[in-house]
Amino acid sequence: MVVVKLSLETYRDKVYGCWIGKNAGGTLGGPLERIWGQDEMFDVWWYPELPEGGIPNDDLEIQLVWLQALKERGIHLTARDLAEYWLDCISYNPDEYGLHKTNLRKGLQPPISGWYNNWFKNCMGSPIRSEIWACIAPGQPHIAAKYAYQDAICDHAGGESVYGEIFNAVLESAAFLINDRMKLLEIGLSAIPEESLTSKAIRTAIQSYNTGRSWREARERVKEAVFSSVAQFSPINLGFQTIGLLYGENFGDAICKAVNCGWDTDCTGATVGAIWGIINGMSGLPDEWVKPLGDEVTVREGYIRNLRAPTNLDELTDDVCAIGKKVLAVYESPIEFSSTDDFSAAEEIITSSIGKIKKFWGLPPNRLDFELVSVKASITYVDGPAILPEVPNKFTVSVENIRPEILSGRVIVDPPHAWILKPQREYRFKLQAGESCEFTFSLTASIGDVKTSNRGTVRILLDQRPDVLRLPLNFVGGFRWLVSQVYREPVSLDASFPPEKDACSFSFDEGWKVASWPENALEIEPLFEGKPGVIYLRHFIYSPSERKAIIGVPNNNRMKLWLNGRMIHETERVVPLRPNYGGDGSNYVKDTLKEGWNHIMIKILREEKPIEAHFTIAHEKWHRGMTEIIQHKFPWE
């Protein structure tokens, strides 16, 4: 077998360089981070702020949690394992972090948790967490990609960000053996689909470099190719990261050029710093950039809790290297730890590794897969995990025989209480070795039988074999609204129309129609029939106690918002859509839900541009989603 020899000294030096480089780039870019991208470039060539230990950053903090997960759960950890650490250890809830944790608390598992009701699945939350996987799989990109995929689907399933994290993990894993930055970018690109926006952004930056354009011109071309006004949009940041890598003349120049491109500045700077640190090792990083940061990762108190992983870089590096040795041994890697380095077969080994990554391309984000010793099983949410009253919801169950003998048995579906299951509850199967079968079901529920979280199970009972685990078949309640007619004249948010008299009504008043939607998106654009107008929406929220909340109607035009008959907010200025829990600087307000039923009314203006709007509500303190409230039915239902 062809092998690569990696000395323990080199391995440790590169892992250490990764973390200190990550800290440096994040500290450089942190003070410049915004929620929106801006046309103007930054012009920083040194740390804008330099606190001892660097600036706290989720890019690093969450990876400490993942190290803890590896130590406690072992090297075969999955997305389901990581989901528990999201809930146990991570308090903050910006964008996809908060939305996917709400899904987890409602009983949805990865990848459903990262796919359902998550507008931010194309954002930077997961590409920034790639280094831990590369560091425990040096020179083995397919292993790093496996971990990266499991990580990314928790909060980004079905999004570009899955490819972003795989790209970074693959490039960084290869960087332990290869130091040619262009070659590393090509290796990373070979691990993701060419038609993805992530690939397009990176290739645009490379083409600009190869054709002699300046790094500032390259930045403009990346903007044109994959523009988004949201600063955390993953593809554009992967393009800017590539600019830093290619055009950087040294460590400081590279992280500064990435950061000066703008958008998610702490993330691009941190990733470029980490890659540069792996390539050159801690010993090859300039003292002026890394010594002022010290040897500790600064962790925000309260933001990360129940943390037992080390924050000291020396200890962190030792722990990561110890796990890396186990990973390479268990996966029978051709990377041998030695007293000397011999990378002569590096490209051959890495090239053979890349082909194993393509199996992650296009895996359905709406499918749960289970390894059950005797069989593999899957549940696919064909119509999604949200149940709407009296609307059939289709799902499939598949079973694959992974034993060498014939297997027979039964698939039995136990739906949530009082739900109607069709065509039947139980099917028998008989499968040769390697054969699979699939059964299609649909569920229907009346409004009285729907809850916020609805839990069922699928049982697979095998003949003459030990029982396997029951599979979770969980659904969430949708969102129930009353919608007015569209008012055409005058097209003004200030004009008062008849629905405003119902701003504090708790009854089904004349002139309103019922709408049930599966996600927090307000699906009102079809009602306007392509023409300007004004529309009202009413929504009812049951809160088991009085609580302070942050309430938002993020949209791409203007709105007014009432709570229990009081007008509490109006759009401050038109901003791009950003439907998170924490705010967009224009369409969110803090107020108090009373105990019991609360009445929400929204007035939305649609002008020439198609309207996009969402409704979000979260706890005021941590912007944590409220899974204990009722939003899926009306008070009289």
XYZ file of C-alpha atoms in Angstrom:
637
model
C 0.000 0.000 0.000
C 1.217 3.476 -0.882
C 1.720 5.510 2.298
C 2.571 9.024 3.391
C 4.742 9.579 6.429
C 3.751 12.465 8.678
C 5.957 13.236 11.640
C 4.236 13.864 14.950
C 6.201 17.099 15.244
C 4.909 18.367 11.892
C 1.372 17.221 12.634
C 1.311 19.030 15.958
C 2.865 22.169 14.495
C 0.225 22.322 11.755
C -2.704 21.711 14.131
C -1.399 24.425 16.448
C -0.947 26.750 13.469
C -4.531 26.074 12.397
C -6.023 27.250 15.703
C -3.820 30.295 16.224
C -4.291 31.294 12.565
C -8.047 30.903 12.987
C -7.984 33.082 16.089
C -5.916 35.761 14.352
C -8.147 36.001 11.282
C -11.306 36.071 13.370
C -9.909 38.748 15.655
C -8.974 40.851 12.623
C -12.400 40.579 11.001
C -14.622 40.501 14.066
C -15.018 44.268 14.611
C -15.978 44.754 10.942
C -18.752 42.154 10.796
C -22.154 43.471 9.667
C -25.495 41.842 8.877
C -25.531 43.331 5.355
C -22.819 43.397 2.726
C -21.671 46.803 1.517
C -20.279 47.982 -1.799
C -17.389 49.855 -0.173
C -14.359 47.793 0.714
C -12.656 47.922 4.092
C -9.088 49.130 4.392
C -7.586 47.413 7.433
C -4.048 46.073 7.579
C -3.805 45.432 11.317
C -6.166 44.439 14.104
C -8.850 47.126 14.572
C -9.168 45.850 18.154
C -6.776 43.594 20.025
C -8.017 42.339 23.400
C -5.906 39.747 25.199
C -6.714 36.304 23.826
C -8.395 37.686 20.722
C -12.046 38.417 20.089
C -14.539 35.657 21.014
C -15.934 34.013 17.921
C -18.455 31.255 17.259
C -16.083 30.024 14.527
C -13.801 28.778 17.305
C -16.146 28.330 20.250
C -18.395 25.790 18.579
C -15.412 23.733 17.469
C -14.382 23.417 21.112
C -17.815 21.910 21.699
C -17.261 19.508 18.783
C -13.932 18.456 20.315
C -15.795 17.711 23.529
C -18.323 15.660 21.564
C -15.504 13.637 19.973
C -13.976 12.947 23.379
C -17.259 11.983 25.015
C -19.155 10.247 22.192
C -16.184 8.794 20.331
C -14.919 9.150 16.806
C -18.034 7.652 15.189
C -20.238 10.550 16.238
C -23.094 11.583 13.940
C -25.302 14.579 13.326
C -27.696 13.172 15.920
C -24.899 13.281 18.517
C -23.993 16.838 17.598
C -27.637 17.872 17.934
C -27.473 17.085 21.649
C -24.434 19.321 22.062
C -26.217 22.150 20.249
C -28.915 21.980 22.907
C -26.608 21.375 25.876
C -23.772 23.782 25.199
C -24.645 26.621 22.792
C -26.797 29.481 24.087
C -26.807 31.996 21.245
C -29.330 31.776 18.438
C -28.483 33.989 15.453
C -30.026 33.049 12.123
C -29.759 29.298 11.365
C -28.487 28.489 14.862
C -31.752 29.562 16.470
C -34.075 28.235 13.776
C -32.625 24.736 13.695
C -32.527 24.492 17.493
C -36.252 25.256 17.554
C -36.727 22.330 15.177
C -34.651 20.088 17.437
C -36.704 21.093 20.471
C -39.871 20.271 18.564
C -38.579 16.746 18.008
C -37.157 16.949 14.478
C -33.830 15.220 13.843
C -30.986 16.132 11.484
C -31.107 16.588 8.534
C -34.772 17.643 8.874
C -33.765 20.083 11.627
C -31.443 21.938 9.258
C -33.770 21.850 6.264
C -37.248 22.692 7.547
C -38.273 26.325 8.088
C -34.685 27.535 7.794
C -34.167 30.465 5.444
C -30.453 30.547 6.353
C -29.413 27.125 5.083
C -27.138 28.903 2.556
C -25.296 30.926 5.188
C -21.945 30.738 6.931
C -22.765 28.904 10.147
C -21.303 25.584 9.036
C -18.411 26.403 6.634
C -16.714 28.129 9.580
C -16.679 24.902 11.639
C -14.564 22.769 9.287
C -11.117 22.868 10.888
C -11.747 20.327 13.648
C -12.643 17.695 11.040
C -9.582 18.423 8.909
C -7.284 18.326 11.929
C -8.454 14.863 13.013
C -8.176 13.569 9.425
C -4.904 15.015 8.081
C -4.327 14.060 4.457
C -7.611 12.125 4.340
C -10.169 14.495 2.796
C -12.908 11.870 2.500
C -12.864 11.322 6.266
C -12.870 15.053 6.954
C -15.770 15.454 4.493
C -17.760 12.718 6.242
C -17.566 14.573 9.526
C -18.215 17.925 7.838
C -21.368 16.585 6.226
C -22.713 15.271 9.537
C -21.980 18.649 11.116
C -23.483 20.772 8.350
C -26.812 18.957 8.047
C -27.741 19.799 11.635
C -28.441 23.409 10.665
C -27.962 23.688 6.876
C -29.330 20.540 5.233
C -30.157 21.051 1.573
C -28.206 24.309 1.440
C -25.052 25.588 -0.196
C -23.445 25.670 3.229
C -23.116 21.882 3.253
C -20.871 22.199 0.208
C -19.089 25.130 1.833
C -18.133 23.088 4.878
C -17.139 20.059 2.806
C -14.990 22.279 0.559
C -13.191 23.827 3.534
C -12.696 20.523 5.344
C -11.301 18.841 2.216
C -8.932 21.703 1.389
C -7.736 21.943 4.986
C -7.214 18.189 5.273
C -5.162 18.189 2.067
C -3.181 21.206 3.322
C -1.445 18.945 5.872
C 0.402 17.355 2.951
C 0.266 19.891 0.099
C 1.270 23.546 0.328
C 0.421 24.754 -3.190
C -2.615 26.987 -2.643
C -3.921 26.711 -6.203
C -3.665 22.941 -6.081
C -5.509 22.936 -2.748
C -8.332 24.987 -4.213
C -8.616 22.551 -7.119
C -8.781 19.644 -4.667
C -11.514 21.386 -2.711
C -13.478 22.106 -5.886
C -13.291 18.468 -6.942
C -15.169 17.573 -3.736
C -18.291 19.671 -4.452
C -20.690 19.841 -7.431
C -19.520 22.150 -10.208
C -23.051 23.527 -10.638
C -23.236 24.707 -7.020
C -23.038 28.433 -6.292
C -20.174 27.692 -3.906
C -18.151 26.251 -6.767
C -19.112 29.157 -9.024
C -17.873 31.734 -6.519
C -14.562 29.980 -5.952
C -13.992 29.411 -9.674
C -14.764 33.069 -10.372
C -12.036 34.152 -7.953
C -9.573 31.660 -9.449
C -10.331 32.791 -13.002
C -9.770 36.401 -12.009
C -6.412 35.505 -10.523
C -5.349 33.448 -13.536
C -6.267 36.220 -15.990
C -4.237 38.842 -14.151
C -7.017 40.852 -12.550
C -6.270 42.626 -9.298
C -7.684 41.311 -6.057
C -10.077 44.257 -5.933
C -11.313 43.406 -9.448
C -11.666 39.779 -8.390
C -13.856 40.907 -5.516
C -16.193 42.723 -7.910
C -16.459 39.695 -10.180
C -17.344 37.419 -7.248
C -19.998 39.929 -6.171
C -21.499 39.909 -9.660
C -21.448 36.109 -9.882
C -23.125 35.188 -6.566
C -24.440 38.390 -5.027
C -26.500 38.454 -1.873
C -27.084 41.455 0.348
C -26.998 39.175 3.402
C -23.448 39.348 4.724
C -23.486 35.728 5.863
C -24.414 34.243 2.465
C -21.988 31.360 2.133
C -21.038 31.333 -1.590
C -19.927 34.958 -1.754
C -17.805 34.500 1.361
C -16.180 31.364 -0.031
C -15.248 33.485 -3.041
C -13.748 36.208 -0.848
C -11.900 33.592 1.186
C -10.395 32.324 -2.081
C -9.224 35.841 -2.932
C -7.370 36.049 0.380
C -5.686 32.708 -0.236
C -4.621 33.383 -3.815
C -3.645 37.029 -3.618
C -2.118 36.950 -0.143
C 1.618 37.580 -0.260
C 2.060 36.532 3.357
C -0.095 35.601 6.344
C -1.077 39.144 7.308
C -1.666 40.192 3.710
C -3.866 37.144 3.073
C -6.195 37.592 6.055
C -6.398 41.345 5.461
C -7.349 40.973 1.794
C -10.039 38.443 2.666
C -11.430 40.708 5.384
C -11.249 43.848 3.252
C -13.553 42.236 0.690
C -16.301 42.630 3.308
C -19.423 40.567 4.002
C -18.791 37.994 6.780
C -15.413 39.377 7.695
C -14.631 37.401 10.837
C -15.417 34.147 9.032
C -13.377 34.739 5.881
C -10.419 36.050 7.846
C -10.583 33.156 10.296
C -10.736 30.460 7.603
C -7.885 31.960 5.597
C -5.856 32.249 8.794
C -6.541 28.609 9.637
C -5.568 27.364 6.167
C -2.389 29.442 6.197
C -1.629 28.048 9.633
C -2.020 24.434 8.474
C 0.166 24.984 5.420
C 2.973 26.738 7.287
C 2.527 25.440 10.822
C 2.729 27.516 13.957
C 6.472 27.767 13.417
C 5.879 29.447 10.057
C 3.445 32.144 11.235
C 4.720 35.673 11.872
C 5.211 36.560 15.539
C 3.774 40.053 15.110
C 0.386 38.590 14.199
C 0.134 35.632 16.581
C 2.099 36.490 19.736
C -0.244 39.307 20.865
C -3.118 36.797 20.993
C -1.542 34.637 23.663
C -2.277 30.949 24.105
C -5.919 30.997 25.162
C -9.114 30.879 23.116
C -11.467 33.468 24.575
C -14.899 31.943 25.166
C -17.882 34.175 25.885
C -19.207 33.433 29.340
C -22.800 32.261 29.194
C -22.800 31.896 25.418
C -21.042 28.549 25.619
C -22.023 26.449 28.636
C -21.185 23.001 30.005
C -17.826 23.181 28.236
C -15.161 20.722 29.367
C -12.850 20.910 26.348
C -9.625 22.872 26.867
C -9.400 26.508 25.809
C -5.610 26.562 26.089
C -4.122 26.114 22.623
C -1.373 23.795 23.843
C -3.864 21.431 25.472
C -6.334 21.833 22.607
C -3.678 20.829 20.089
C -2.662 17.791 22.127
C -6.276 16.615 22.425
C -6.928 17.068 18.706
C -3.758 15.197 17.748
C -4.632 12.326 20.087
C -8.035 11.965 18.425
C -6.462 12.271 14.977
C -4.232 9.285 15.706
C -7.297 7.226 16.629
C -9.228 8.319 13.548
C -6.439 7.408 11.143
C -5.949 4.060 12.858
C -9.631 3.104 12.882
C -10.117 4.075 9.235
C -6.903 2.219 8.235
C -5.512 5.345 6.664
C -2.403 5.334 4.482
C -1.100 8.213 6.613
C 1.589 6.853 8.933
C 2.905 8.803 11.892
C 6.661 8.728 11.853
C 9.760 10.546 13.035
C 10.227 12.034 9.538
C 8.042 13.434 6.768
C 7.642 11.828 3.363
C 4.886 13.458 1.298
C 5.971 12.073 -2.084
C 2.746 10.058 -2.484
C 0.494 12.810 -1.118
C -1.251 13.730 -4.362
C -1.917 10.104 -5.257
C -3.463 9.382 -1.865
C -5.548 12.551 -1.811
C -6.795 12.048 -5.368
C -7.943 8.528 -4.533
C -9.687 9.911 -1.456
C -11.743 12.517 -3.332
C -13.904 10.038 -5.236
C -15.400 8.805 -1.967
C -16.854 12.242 -1.221
C -19.292 12.472 -4.124
C -21.757 10.202 -2.312
C -22.689 13.238 -0.199
C -23.808 15.238 -3.238
C -27.521 15.635 -3.425
C -28.436 13.444 -0.451
C -32.086 14.255 0.298
C -32.385 16.763 3.156
C -35.890 15.447 3.927
C -34.784 11.870 4.615
C -33.821 10.261 7.925
C -31.467 7.286 7.591
C -31.021 4.612 10.231
C -28.438 1.813 10.534
C -30.262 -0.974 12.409
C -27.670 -3.798 12.366
C -29.892 -6.165 10.379
C -31.313 -3.593 7.976
C -30.918 -0.044 6.824
C -34.110 1.985 7.036
C -35.171 5.448 5.903
C -38.112 7.753 6.488
C -38.619 10.400 3.809
C -40.862 13.379 4.522
C -42.197 13.757 0.987
C -44.513 16.636 1.973
C -42.284 17.969 4.739
C -42.595 17.608 8.523
C -45.351 20.212 9.064
C -48.898 18.885 9.348
C -51.732 21.168 8.232
C -55.342 20.488 9.290
C -57.253 18.156 6.973
C -54.378 18.168 4.436
C -52.868 14.704 3.672
C -49.131 14.562 4.317
C -47.189 11.893 2.418
C -44.108 10.068 3.685
C -42.277 6.879 2.729
C -40.535 4.136 4.678
C -37.816 2.092 3.008
C -36.037 -1.042 4.245
C -32.811 -2.541 2.879
C -31.482 -5.974 3.810
C -27.783 -5.636 4.665
C -27.363 -9.252 5.871
C -26.228 -12.160 3.657
C -29.396 -14.157 4.404
C -33.031 -13.606 3.394
C -34.869 -11.362 5.848
C -38.619 -11.071 6.301
C -40.711 -8.990 8.631
C -43.233 -6.229 9.033
C -43.246 -2.415 8.825
C -45.778 -0.988 11.277
C -46.610 2.724 11.529
C -47.925 4.078 14.831
C -49.150 7.606 14.029
C -49.788 10.366 16.552
C -53.053 9.914 18.450
C -56.254 10.115 16.374
C -54.452 10.830 13.094
C -55.745 8.981 10.034
C -53.171 6.773 8.314
C -53.612 5.508 4.747
C -53.576 3.129 2.955
C -52.878 0.766 5.863
C -50.890 0.576 9.085
C -48.865 -2.582 8.476
C -47.002 -4.169 5.541
C -45.048 -7.407 5.261
C -41.804 -7.716 3.324
C -39.341 -10.402 2.295
C -35.927 -9.348 1.022
C -32.981 -11.154 -0.483
C -29.513 -9.997 0.554
C -28.993 -6.462 -0.773
C -32.636 -6.005 -1.770
C -34.763 -3.079 -0.604
C -38.431 -2.130 -0.563
C -40.388 1.068 -0.042
C -43.865 1.766 1.323
C -45.811 5.002 0.877
C -48.175 6.360 3.509
C -50.161 9.507 4.124
C -51.352 11.060 7.373
C -54.282 13.398 7.908
C -55.196 15.176 11.134
C -58.052 17.395 12.218
C -57.193 20.717 13.830
C -58.171 19.428 17.261
C -55.647 16.594 17.042
C -52.644 18.700 15.992
C -50.094 19.847 18.581
C -46.944 21.933 18.340
C -44.954 18.663 18.461
C -46.557 15.431 17.249
C -44.717 12.196 17.869
C -45.295 8.869 16.195
C -43.106 5.831 15.488
C -42.240 3.319 12.802
C -41.541 -0.245 13.925
C -39.623 -2.766 11.868
C -40.240 -6.239 13.281
C -37.996 -8.907 11.780
C -38.857 -12.588 11.772
C -36.405 -14.719 13.743
C -34.143 -11.787 14.499
C -33.684 -9.548 17.557
C -35.852 -6.434 17.616
C -34.448 -3.217 16.223
C -35.070 0.264 17.590
C -38.302 2.077 16.904
C -37.852 4.946 14.476
C -39.141 8.444 15.288
C -41.910 9.694 13.004
C -42.325 13.245 14.239
C -44.291 16.152 12.806
C -44.747 19.763 13.828
C -47.866 21.894 13.697
C -48.041 24.523 10.975
C -49.007 28.186 11.344
C -52.649 29.301 11.242
C -53.632 32.744 9.941
C -56.628 34.820 8.957
C -56.103 36.831 5.771
C -58.078 39.802 4.493
C -58.861 40.754 0.932
C -56.313 42.865 -0.942
C -57.070 46.598 -0.820
C -56.009 48.379 -4.002
C -56.660 52.066 -3.335
C -54.902 53.906 -1.951
C -51.703 51.825 -2.004
C -50.493 53.268 1.268
C -49.461 51.909 4.640
C -50.958 55.002 6.292
C -54.458 54.575 4.862
C -56.872 52.875 7.268
C -58.968 49.990 5.920
C -61.874 48.098 7.572
C -59.764 45.209 8.996
C -58.153 47.592 11.472
C -61.344 47.491 13.539
C -60.570 43.795 14.200
C -57.113 44.463 15.666
C -58.209 43.216 19.090
C -60.944 40.781 18.071
C -60.752 37.149 19.188
C -63.430 35.918 16.814
C -63.683 34.804 13.198
C -65.014 38.066 11.792
C -66.625 38.626 8.424
C -64.275 39.305 5.532
C -61.439 37.052 6.703
C -60.248 33.808 5.130
C -58.344 30.999 6.858
C -54.807 30.174 5.715
C -52.532 27.428 7.082
C -48.866 27.592 6.136
C -46.150 25.015 6.870
C -43.386 27.482 7.744
C -42.988 30.997 9.109
C -43.122 32.419 5.583
C -46.303 34.429 4.924
C -47.388 33.097 1.526
C -49.325 36.176 0.425
C -47.730 37.160 -2.877
C -50.182 35.040 -4.983
C -53.080 36.943 -3.418
C -51.874 40.212 -4.952
C -52.050 38.734 -8.473
C -48.947 40.672 -9.476
C -50.419 44.090 -8.630
C -49.812 46.599 -5.810
C -52.039 46.637 -2.753
C -52.382 46.334 0.999
C -53.266 43.189 2.936
C -53.939 42.377 6.592
C -53.176 39.173 8.468
C -54.322 38.024 11.902
C -52.625 35.400 14.031
C -53.269 34.014 17.510
C -50.597 32.884 19.977
C -51.267 31.049 23.217
C -48.572 31.643 25.833
C -48.639 29.560 29.037
C -47.205 32.497 30.982
C -46.429 36.177 30.595
C -43.098 36.601 28.840
C -40.941 39.156 27.099
C -40.534 38.492 23.418
C -38.917 39.843 20.298
C -41.490 39.850 17.509
C -40.619 40.346 13.859
C -42.260 40.682 10.489
C -39.136 40.664 8.284
C -40.109 41.637 4.760
C -38.787 43.365 1.663
C -41.195 46.340 1.779
C -43.095 47.885 4.701
C -45.484 46.709 7.417
C -47.324 47.707 10.581
C -47.718 45.385 13.553
C -50.386 45.218 16.286
C -50.319 43.154 19.507
C -53.557 42.760 21.440
C -55.046 45.845 19.827
C -51.965 48.081 20.250
C -49.951 49.184 17.255
C -46.452 48.317 18.454
C -44.198 48.704 15.446
C -43.805 49.942 11.896
C -41.043 49.243 9.407
C -38.302 51.808 10.008
C -36.755 51.522 6.552
C -36.934 49.051 3.682
C -34.230 46.403 4.071
C -33.537 43.071 2.365
C -35.271 40.019 3.774
C -33.623 38.428 6.823
C -36.124 36.256 8.745
C -34.231 35.361 11.911
C -35.107 35.592 15.600
C -32.882 38.528 16.502
C -33.780 41.346 14.138
C -32.897 43.094 10.902
C -32.635 46.658 12.203
C -36.066 47.612 10.881
C -38.927 45.142 11.325
C -38.568 43.800 14.869
C -39.826 45.008 18.245
C -39.606 43.882 21.864
C -42.896 43.525 23.728
C -44.672 41.298 26.230
C -46.983 38.388 25.548
C -49.684 38.076 28.168
C -50.595 34.749 29.712
C -53.215 33.026 27.581
C -54.246 33.969 24.062
C -52.594 36.917 22.267
C -53.770 38.557 19.058
C -51.337 39.595 16.320
C -52.355 41.721 13.350
C -50.048 42.677 10.494
C -50.596 45.144 7.673
C -48.277 44.642 4.690
C -47.709 46.928 1.736
C -46.931 45.470 -1.679
C -45.816 47.904 -4.373
C -44.350 46.994 -7.765
C -41.922 44.388 -6.424
C -43.258 40.954 -5.358
C -43.633 40.801 -1.598
C -41.679 38.430 0.627
C -42.525 38.322 4.315
C -42.156 36.114 7.391
C -43.340 36.159 10.996
C -40.995 35.234 13.833
C -41.252 35.293 17.609
C -38.623 34.393 20.198
C -37.657 34.918 23.811
C -36.214 38.389 24.273
C -33.053 37.440 26.194
C -31.365 34.775 24.062
C -33.608 35.058 20.981
C -34.497 31.424 21.529
C -37.487 30.046 19.635
C -40.656 29.517 21.678
C -41.587 25.858 21.365
C -44.032 25.988 24.268
C -46.449 28.446 22.657
C -49.353 27.509 20.364
C -49.435 29.005 16.858
C -51.114 26.246 14.862
C -54.765 26.905 15.751
C -57.263 29.626 16.663
C -58.663 30.227 20.175
C -62.080 28.913 19.149
C -60.758 25.679 17.614
